[in-house]
Amino acid sequence: MHPDLDSWSSEERRALEAWVPALPPPGFAERATRAAEATRARSARRRRRSLAAAAAAAALIALGGMELRRRSGGEASEGSLADLAERTSVRLGSRGVLVAEVGSAARWTIDGEGRARVHHTAGNIFYRVDPGGPFIVETPAGTVRVTGTCFRIEVVSMKAFPAAFLGGAAGAALAGTLVTVSVSEGAVVAEAAKGPSVVRAGETVTLRSAPDGGAVATGAPPSAARRAPEASEERAELLATLPVEVRRQIEGVLAERDALVERRSQLESELRDTQEKLAAAERDLKEDAIVDIDQGTLNRMAEECELRFDHLALTAEPPNMSPAKMDRLEITPEEKAVADEVFAQHHEELVATIRALYTEVTGDRDTGSLAPNAMASEMNDKVPTLEIQQAFQRLALERAGQLPPPANPGAESPIYRLYRAFMTSGDRLEAAISDRMGPDFAHRYRRLEDGWGSKRRGSYGCPGEHP
């Protein structure tokens, strides 16, 4: 047995026995010749290395987070690199060279007989290893054993990928670290929890640190320098590095996620449409409101000499609260009796006002058989349109707060006093119910149907305009 193999473990020897040599790649003879010449050149360089060691160490430290120390005796050495600001090449004693990309991290030891052990913890590093003793690269997901070859190892933490891309079962399946090993020349043995896997020139292997580990031959590895995948092409490239059973599980989760995203988009669109319709309905309600009219609408009403008012229905008998309203207001029969009592008193006062004004306008004192609504209509017919327009204009300005009410309303025209009684009736009835049953109940009762039993809105036009 070759003396170098005496130090190999039984697992290493079994892996070597399982290795099937590949045919020499194109240009192999030329590279072998160059390697022989390089070996002769190294003998000359070794004589100069002791003089340049201190200067080389200082230069390497300046590259950013990299250290290199010589041990006493032979060619033993150790070193590390981290937080690199640029691509960095490092000589690994007599065993080879590594080229580390930005963001890579590793540390290594090489003993006096050329046996090397590298702890590659992050990033993308290319290795060129010269023939010699065992050369082992340890990663978060497994180990890579070589004797002489060129290969690349890339360590990718799945934390770099967004939770929106890897969620649920997919995230659980890929939690941890993916390590890809790509071989350019020769062969390596990649070993993880599921056992060793021989990787030859032109092949790539993926090692997973979770949930169950393993080494599976795959296609091209994901790039640590690439941004988090979102496009379908990038997603497919990432999925291609995974075992079939894991890939199917993730594809199912992603398909479900895509369907949910599409459904969410549809619901958001429907919500926007509904909100727009509600906003339009609210604008219409404000525009047509009888109770709680906003100031802007009151100002516009004043410009157009428009009145809106609510009062009890002008029936022969005072109205009573219906059982349906009792249920909606959630009141007791005793409370209903109080409200009906207030209604009756207010209805009597409003009808008495109408009868008195009717007599003043028509001179007819025999009003006992006339309905209150009929008397109000006849008064409108007997009063000139201009007088009604003036009454509406003044009352609209008062309602908007642009004109104070008259100091002596009794001195105003009968038609002004009639519509003033109508316009103030709703507020006076609410105040009367509030005194007996509280302001919250009174306003809630009035707002139940946006006003009391009779609601009116209209204009005869402003003075000088045709009605």
JSON list of N, CA and C in Angstrom, two decimals, residues 16 29 70 81 175 195-196 240-241 279 308 316 335 394 423:
[
{"chain": "A", "resi": 16, "resn": "LEU", "atom": "N", "xyz": [-12.10, 5.54, -1.91]},
{"chain": "A", "resi": 16, "resn": "LEU", "atom": "CA", "xyz": [-11.12, 5.51, -3.00]},
{"chain": "A", "resi": 16, "resn": "LEU", "atom": "C", "xyz": [-11.34, 4.28, -3.87]},
{"chain": "A", "resi": 29, "resn": "ALA", "atom": "N", "xyz": [-2.40, 16.75, -20.67]},
{"chain": "A", "resi": 29, "resn": "ALA", "atom": "CA", "xyz": [-0.94, 16.56, -20.79]},
{"chain": "A", "resi": 29, "resn": "ALA", "atom": "C", "xyz": [-0.22, 17.90, -20.63]},
{"chain": "A", "resi": 70, "resn": "ARG", "atom": "N", "xyz": [2.98, 31.04, 10.46]},
{"chain": "A", "resi": 70, "resn": "ARG", "atom": "CA", "xyz": [3.84, 29.89, 10.24]},
{"chain": "A", "resi": 70, "resn": "ARG", "atom": "C", "xyz": [4.06, 29.18, 11.56]},
{"chain": "A", "resi": 81, "resn": "LEU", "atom": "N", "xyz": [-9.58, 33.52, 6.76]},
{"chain": "A", "resi": 81, "resn": "LEU", "atom": "CA", "xyz": [-10.04, 34.71, 6.04]},
{"chain": "A", "resi": 81, "resn": "LEU", "atom": "C", "xyz": [-11.53, 34.91, 6.36]},
{"chain": "A", "resi": 175, "resn": "ALA", "atom": "N", "xyz": [-34.83, 24.33, 5.72]},
{"chain": "A", "resi": 175, "resn": "ALA", "atom": "CA", "xyz": [-34.20, 25.07, 6.80]},
{"chain": "A", "resi": 175, "resn": "ALA", "atom": "C", "xyz": [-32.75, 24.64, 6.94]},
{"chain": "A", "resi": 195, "resn": "GLY", "atom": "N", "xyz": [-24.19, 9.40, 3.49]},
{"chain": "A", "resi": 195, "resn": "GLY", "atom": "CA", "xyz": [-23.07, 8.64, 2.98]},
{"chain": "A", "resi": 195, "resn": "GLY", "atom": "C", "xyz": [-22.29, 9.38, 1.92]},
{"chain": "A", "resi": 196, "resn": "PRO", "atom": "N", "xyz": [-21.19, 8.76, 1.40]},
{"chain": "A", "resi": 196, "resn": "PRO", "atom": "CA", "xyz": [-20.32, 9.43, 0.43]},
{"chain": "A", "resi": 196, "resn": "PRO", "atom": "C", "xyz": [-20.91, 9.42, -0.97]},
{"chain": "A", "resi": 240, "resn": "ALA", "atom": "N", "xyz": [-34.14, 22.94, -8.96]},
{"chain": "A", "resi": 240, "resn": "ALA", "atom": "CA", "xyz": [-33.40, 21.89, -9.65]},
{"chain": "A", "resi": 240, "resn": "ALA", "atom": "C", "xyz": [-32.28, 21.32, -8.80]},
{"chain": "A", "resi": 241, "resn": "THR", "atom": "N", "xyz": [-31.87, 22.03, -7.75]},
{"chain": "A", "resi": 241, "resn": "THR", "atom": "CA", "xyz": [-30.79, 21.55, -6.90]},
{"chain": "A", "resi": 241, "resn": "THR", "atom": "C", "xyz": [-31.27, 20.62, -5.80]},
{"chain": "A", "resi": 279, "resn": "ALA", "atom": "N", "xyz": [-68.33, 54.77, -0.52]},
{"chain": "A", "resi": 279, "resn": "ALA", "atom": "CA", "xyz": [-68.04, 56.20, -0.47]},
{"chain": "A", "resi": 279, "resn": "ALA", "atom": "C", "xyz": [-69.06, 56.99, -1.29]},
{"chain": "A", "resi": 308, "resn": "ARG", "atom": "N", "xyz": [-84.97, 71.62, 4.09]},
{"chain": "A", "resi": 308, "resn": "ARG", "atom": "CA", "xyz": [-85.19, 70.22, 4.41]},
{"chain": "A", "resi": 308, "resn": "ARG", "atom": "C", "xyz": [-85.63, 70.15, 5.87]},
{"chain": "A", "resi": 316, "resn": "ALA", "atom": "N", "xyz": [-104.91, 63.07, 11.60]},
{"chain": "A", "resi": 316, "resn": "ALA", "atom": "CA", "xyz": [-105.94, 63.56, 12.53]},
{"chain": "A", "resi": 316, "resn": "ALA", "atom": "C", "xyz": [-105.61, 63.15, 13.96]},
{"chain": "A", "resi": 335, "resn": "GLU", "atom": "N", "xyz": [-91.32, 52.39, 28.36]},
{"chain": "A", "resi": 335, "resn": "GLU", "atom": "CA", "xyz": [-90.61, 53.45, 27.63]},
{"chain": "A", "resi": 335, "resn": "GLU", "atom": "C", "xyz": [-91.38, 53.87, 26.40]},
{"chain": "A", "resi": 394, "resn": "ARG", "atom": "N", "xyz": [-84.80, 83.07, 3.55]},
{"chain": "A", "resi": 394, "resn": "ARG", "atom": "CA", "xyz": [-84.40, 83.51, 4.88]},
{"chain": "A", "resi": 394, "resn": "ARG", "atom": "C", "xyz": [-84.19, 82.31, 5.81]},
{"chain": "A", "resi": 423, "resn": "MET", "atom": "N", "xyz": [-89.66, 73.60, 9.98]},
{"chain": "A", "resi": 423, "resn": "MET", "atom": "CA", "xyz": [-88.20, 73.43, 9.98]},
{"chain": "A", "resi": 423, "resn": "MET", "atom": "C", "xyz": [-87.66, 73.16, 11.37]}
]
